[in-house]
mmCIF file of C-alpha atoms and ligand atoms in Angstrom:
data_model
loop_
_atom_site.group_PDB
_atom_site.id
_atom_site.type_symbol
_atom_site.label_atom_id
_atom_site.label_comp_id
_atom_site.label_asym_id
_atom_site.label_seq_id
_atom_site.Cartn_x
_atom_site.Cartn_y
_atom_site.Cartn_z
ATOM 1 C CA UNK A 134 28.814 59.255 -43.758
ATOM 2 C CA UNK A 135 26.360 56.686 -45.704
ATOM 3 C CA UNK A 136 26.876 53.904 -47.689
ATOM 4 C CA UNK A 137 25.518 54.403 -51.203
ATOM 5 C CA UNK A 138 25.053 51.806 -54.010
ATOM 6 C CA UNK A 139 25.647 52.738 -57.440
ATOM 7 C CA UNK A 140 25.336 50.780 -60.519
ATOM 8 C CA UNK A 141 28.110 52.069 -62.739
ATOM 9 C CA UNK A 142 28.800 50.880 -66.133
ATOM 10 C CA UNK A 143 27.364 47.546 -65.199
ATOM 11 C CA UNK A 144 29.291 47.128 -61.851
ATOM 12 C CA UNK A 145 27.644 47.431 -58.569
ATOM 13 C CA UNK A 146 30.204 49.815 -56.323
ATOM 14 C CA UNK A 147 29.217 50.882 -52.784
ATOM 15 C CA UNK A 148 31.083 53.812 -51.395
ATOM 16 C CA UNK A 149 30.790 55.208 -47.816
ATOM 17 C CA UNK A 150 30.674 58.914 -48.313
ATOM 18 C CA UNK A 151 29.147 62.186 -47.158
ATOM 19 C CA UNK A 152 25.359 61.910 -49.037
ATOM 20 C CA UNK A 153 25.805 65.413 -50.190
ATOM 21 C CA UNK A 154 29.272 64.745 -51.782
ATOM 22 C CA UNK A 155 28.636 65.722 -55.915
ATOM 23 C CA UNK A 156 28.533 62.342 -57.856
ATOM 24 C CA UNK A 157 31.316 63.683 -59.809
ATOM 25 C CA UNK A 158 33.858 63.562 -56.831
ATOM 26 C CA UNK A 159 32.423 59.852 -55.998
ATOM 27 C CA UNK A 160 33.361 58.886 -59.776
ATOM 28 C CA UNK A 161 36.425 60.434 -59.881
ATOM 29 C CA UNK A 162 38.198 60.315 -56.502
ATOM 30 C CA UNK A 163 36.303 57.024 -55.017
ATOM 31 C CA UNK A 164 35.744 54.838 -58.206
ATOM 32 C CA UNK A 165 38.883 56.105 -60.391
ATOM 33 C CA UNK A 166 36.681 57.091 -63.372
ATOM 34 C CA UNK A 167 37.876 60.034 -64.840
ATOM 35 C CA UNK A 168 36.113 60.556 -68.153
ATOM 36 C CA UNK A 169 33.827 63.040 -66.658
ATOM 37 C CA UNK A 170 35.666 66.338 -65.977
ATOM 38 C CA UNK A 171 35.462 68.752 -63.538
ATOM 39 C CA UNK A 172 35.039 72.106 -65.804
ATOM 40 C CA UNK A 173 32.711 74.718 -63.993
ATOM 41 C CA UNK A 174 31.165 72.879 -60.882
ATOM 42 C CA UNK A 175 28.168 74.841 -61.759
ATOM 43 C CA UNK A 176 26.326 72.854 -64.188
ATOM 44 C CA UNK A 177 27.006 74.989 -66.880
ATOM 45 C CA UNK A 178 29.749 73.603 -69.237
ATOM 46 C CA UNK A 179 28.778 69.790 -69.448
ATOM 47 C CA UNK A 180 32.330 68.527 -68.804
ATOM 48 C CA UNK A 181 31.023 66.220 -65.972
ATOM 49 C CA UNK A 182 28.143 64.793 -68.277
ATOM 50 C CA UNK A 183 27.343 61.209 -67.308
ATOM 51 C CA UNK A 184 24.160 59.274 -68.511
ATOM 52 C CA UNK A 185 21.448 58.163 -66.058
ATOM 53 C CA UNK A 186 18.138 56.787 -67.518
ATOM 54 C CA UNK A 187 18.858 57.427 -71.005
ATOM 55 C CA UNK A 188 19.299 60.969 -69.967
ATOM 56 C CA UNK A 189 22.386 63.472 -69.665
ATOM 57 C CA UNK A 190 23.021 64.332 -65.965
ATOM 58 C CA UNK A 191 25.527 66.795 -64.895
ATOM 59 C CA UNK A 192 27.396 65.065 -61.788
ATOM 60 C CA UNK A 193 29.121 68.256 -60.604
ATOM 61 C CA UNK A 194 25.895 69.439 -59.022
ATOM 62 C CA UNK A 195 24.204 66.170 -58.346
ATOM 63 C CA UNK A 196 24.298 64.809 -54.553
ATOM 64 C CA UNK A 197 25.605 61.145 -54.738
ATOM 65 C CA UNK A 198 22.598 60.196 -52.557
ATOM 66 C CA UNK A 199 20.104 61.492 -55.321
ATOM 67 C CA UNK A 200 21.359 58.656 -57.140
ATOM 68 C CA UNK A 201 21.419 55.738 -54.693
ATOM 69 C CA UNK A 202 21.140 52.492 -56.678
ATOM 70 C CA UNK A 203 20.749 53.851 -60.268
ATOM 71 C CA UNK A 204 22.345 52.833 -63.047
ATOM 72 C CA UNK A 205 24.799 55.081 -64.659
ATOM 73 C CA UNK A 206 27.030 55.148 -67.612
ATOM 74 C CA UNK A 207 30.177 57.325 -67.709
ATOM 75 C CA UNK A 208 32.574 57.535 -70.803
ATOM 76 C CA UNK A 209 34.504 54.660 -69.673
ATOM 77 C CA UNK A 210 30.928 52.381 -69.983
ATOM 78 C CA UNK A 211 30.677 53.184 -73.941
ATOM 79 C CA UNK A 212 33.974 51.292 -74.893
ATOM 80 C CA UNK A 213 37.289 50.781 -74.714
ATOM 81 C CA UNK A 214 40.691 51.423 -76.590
ATOM 82 C CA UNK A 215 40.318 48.019 -77.415
ATOM 83 C CA UNK A 216 36.726 48.212 -78.229
ATOM 84 C CA UNK A 217 35.518 51.571 -79.060
ATOM 85 C CA UNK A 218 31.984 52.775 -79.265
ATOM 86 C CA UNK A 219 31.177 54.198 -82.924
ATOM 87 C CA UNK A 220 31.011 57.456 -81.350
ATOM 88 C CA UNK A 221 34.601 57.028 -79.906
ATOM 89 C CA UNK A 222 35.884 55.797 -83.365
ATOM 90 C CA UNK A 223 34.542 58.544 -85.535
ATOM 91 C CA UNK A 224 35.760 61.036 -82.843
ATOM 92 C CA UNK A 225 39.379 59.733 -83.202
ATOM 93 C CA UNK A 226 38.845 59.452 -87.080
ATOM 94 C CA UNK A 227 37.967 63.150 -87.731
ATOM 95 C CA UNK A 228 40.324 64.407 -85.166
ATOM 96 C CA UNK A 229 37.688 66.112 -83.606
ATOM 97 C CA UNK A 230 39.338 67.040 -80.171
ATOM 98 C CA UNK A 231 41.393 70.028 -79.771
ATOM 99 C CA UNK A 232 42.231 69.807 -76.066
ATOM 100 C CA UNK A 233 39.924 67.540 -75.224
ATOM 101 C CA UNK A 234 38.552 68.803 -71.999
ATOM 102 C CA UNK A 235 35.010 69.062 -73.269
ATOM 103 C CA UNK A 236 35.014 65.879 -75.280
ATOM 104 C CA UNK A 237 33.417 63.955 -72.451
ATOM 105 C CA UNK A 238 30.083 66.009 -72.186
ATOM 106 C CA UNK A 239 29.938 66.002 -76.078
ATOM 107 C CA UNK A 240 30.505 62.187 -76.430
ATOM 108 C CA UNK A 241 28.048 61.472 -73.774
ATOM 109 C CA UNK A 242 25.365 63.832 -74.813
ATOM 110 C CA UNK A 243 25.825 62.853 -78.401
ATOM 111 C CA UNK A 244 25.108 59.014 -77.350
ATOM 112 C CA UNK A 245 21.994 60.144 -75.828
ATOM 113 C CA UNK A 246 21.235 62.003 -79.135
ATOM 114 C CA UNK A 247 21.730 58.963 -81.342
ATOM 115 C CA UNK A 248 20.149 56.745 -78.987
ATOM 116 C CA UNK A 249 16.954 58.652 -79.261
ATOM 117 C CA UNK A 250 17.269 60.006 -82.883
ATOM 118 C CA UNK A 251 19.734 57.572 -84.688
ATOM 119 C CA UNK A 252 19.648 60.070 -88.054
ATOM 120 C CA UNK A 253 19.881 63.441 -86.676
ATOM 121 C CA UNK A 254 19.965 66.796 -88.795
ATOM 122 C CA UNK A 255 22.966 68.766 -88.990
ATOM 123 C CA UNK A 256 20.647 71.228 -86.862
ATOM 124 C CA UNK A 257 19.506 68.627 -84.532
ATOM 125 C CA UNK A 258 23.135 68.023 -83.685
ATOM 126 C CA UNK A 259 23.693 71.180 -83.162
ATOM 127 C CA UNK A 260 20.786 71.719 -80.867
ATOM 128 C CA UNK A 261 21.438 69.060 -78.702
ATOM 129 C CA UNK A 262 25.118 70.213 -78.215
ATOM 130 C CA UNK A 263 23.944 73.624 -77.638
ATOM 131 C CA UNK A 264 24.935 74.080 -73.916
ATOM 132 C CA UNK A 265 28.098 71.526 -74.102
ATOM 133 C CA UNK A 266 30.802 74.385 -73.887
ATOM 134 C CA UNK A 267 33.924 74.077 -76.289
ATOM 135 C CA UNK A 268 36.448 76.595 -76.027
ATOM 136 C CA UNK A 269 38.657 75.477 -78.611
ATOM 137 C CA UNK A 270 36.232 75.601 -81.341
ATOM 138 C CA UNK A 271 36.327 72.211 -82.261
ATOM 139 C CA UNK A 272 32.239 72.378 -83.537
ATOM 140 C CA UNK A 273 32.721 71.710 -86.913
ATOM 141 C CA UNK A 274 34.716 68.515 -86.666
ATOM 142 C CA UNK A 275 32.630 67.451 -83.570
ATOM 143 C CA UNK A 276 29.258 67.425 -85.879
ATOM 144 C CA UNK A 277 31.340 65.600 -88.600
ATOM 145 C CA UNK A 278 32.339 63.043 -85.967
ATOM 146 C CA UNK A 279 28.677 62.450 -84.918
ATOM 147 C CA UNK A 280 27.455 62.288 -88.650
ATOM 148 C CA UNK A 281 29.848 59.561 -89.354
ATOM 149 C CA UNK A 282 29.112 57.668 -85.728
ATOM 150 C CA UNK A 283 25.190 58.020 -87.057
ATOM 151 C CA UNK A 284 26.279 56.307 -90.391
ATOM 152 C CA UNK A 285 28.627 53.486 -89.119
ATOM 153 C CA UNK A 286 25.653 52.737 -86.298
ATOM 154 C CA UNK A 287 23.057 52.646 -89.288
HETATM 155 S S1 LIG B 487 31.426 70.730 -64.332
HETATM 156 FE FE1 LIG B 487 29.494 69.922 -64.521
HETATM 157 S S2 LIG B 487 28.622 71.571 -65.993
HETATM 158 FE FE2 LIG B 487 30.651 72.019 -65.896
HETATM 159 S S1 LIG B 488 38.193 70.575 -77.400
HETATM 160 FE FE1 LIG B 488 39.138 72.237 -75.890
HETATM 161 S S2 LIG B 488 37.352 72.401 -74.989
HETATM 162 FE FE2 LIG B 488 36.564 71.465 -77.193
#
């Protein structure tokens, strides 16, 4: 066991845990942050995505010790029901989700995209989301939601 410090959504959190345990398990089980989801556990689907250093990270394969003292943003850090991030608002307005399981990975990936490129083309959006899997086929509504958020944030 080891004491690991994480700066999550603006708060310092210290956990006493197996250093090899995946970050995803710590976020969900120790810190009660259920935005990131367990999909494949193999870094293949994107459901577990969080943001670290302005980049998307698949937390299911990331040992928690590898992100000691790092600044981590989860879906909960983007906005709240009362004060949603423009992306979260746009996804609701476009009714982009079907089952919703993939939405954490899609929204977090879109956040990194819009931070780096506030006016992405449709093909840039599709390219950014290329390896985030959605088995419900919500892709067209997802693209519309990201375009709507980009307009609102302009
Ligand atoms: S659960 Fe992490 S990529 Fe699928
Ligand atoms: S909305 Fe169901 S997997 Fe994407």
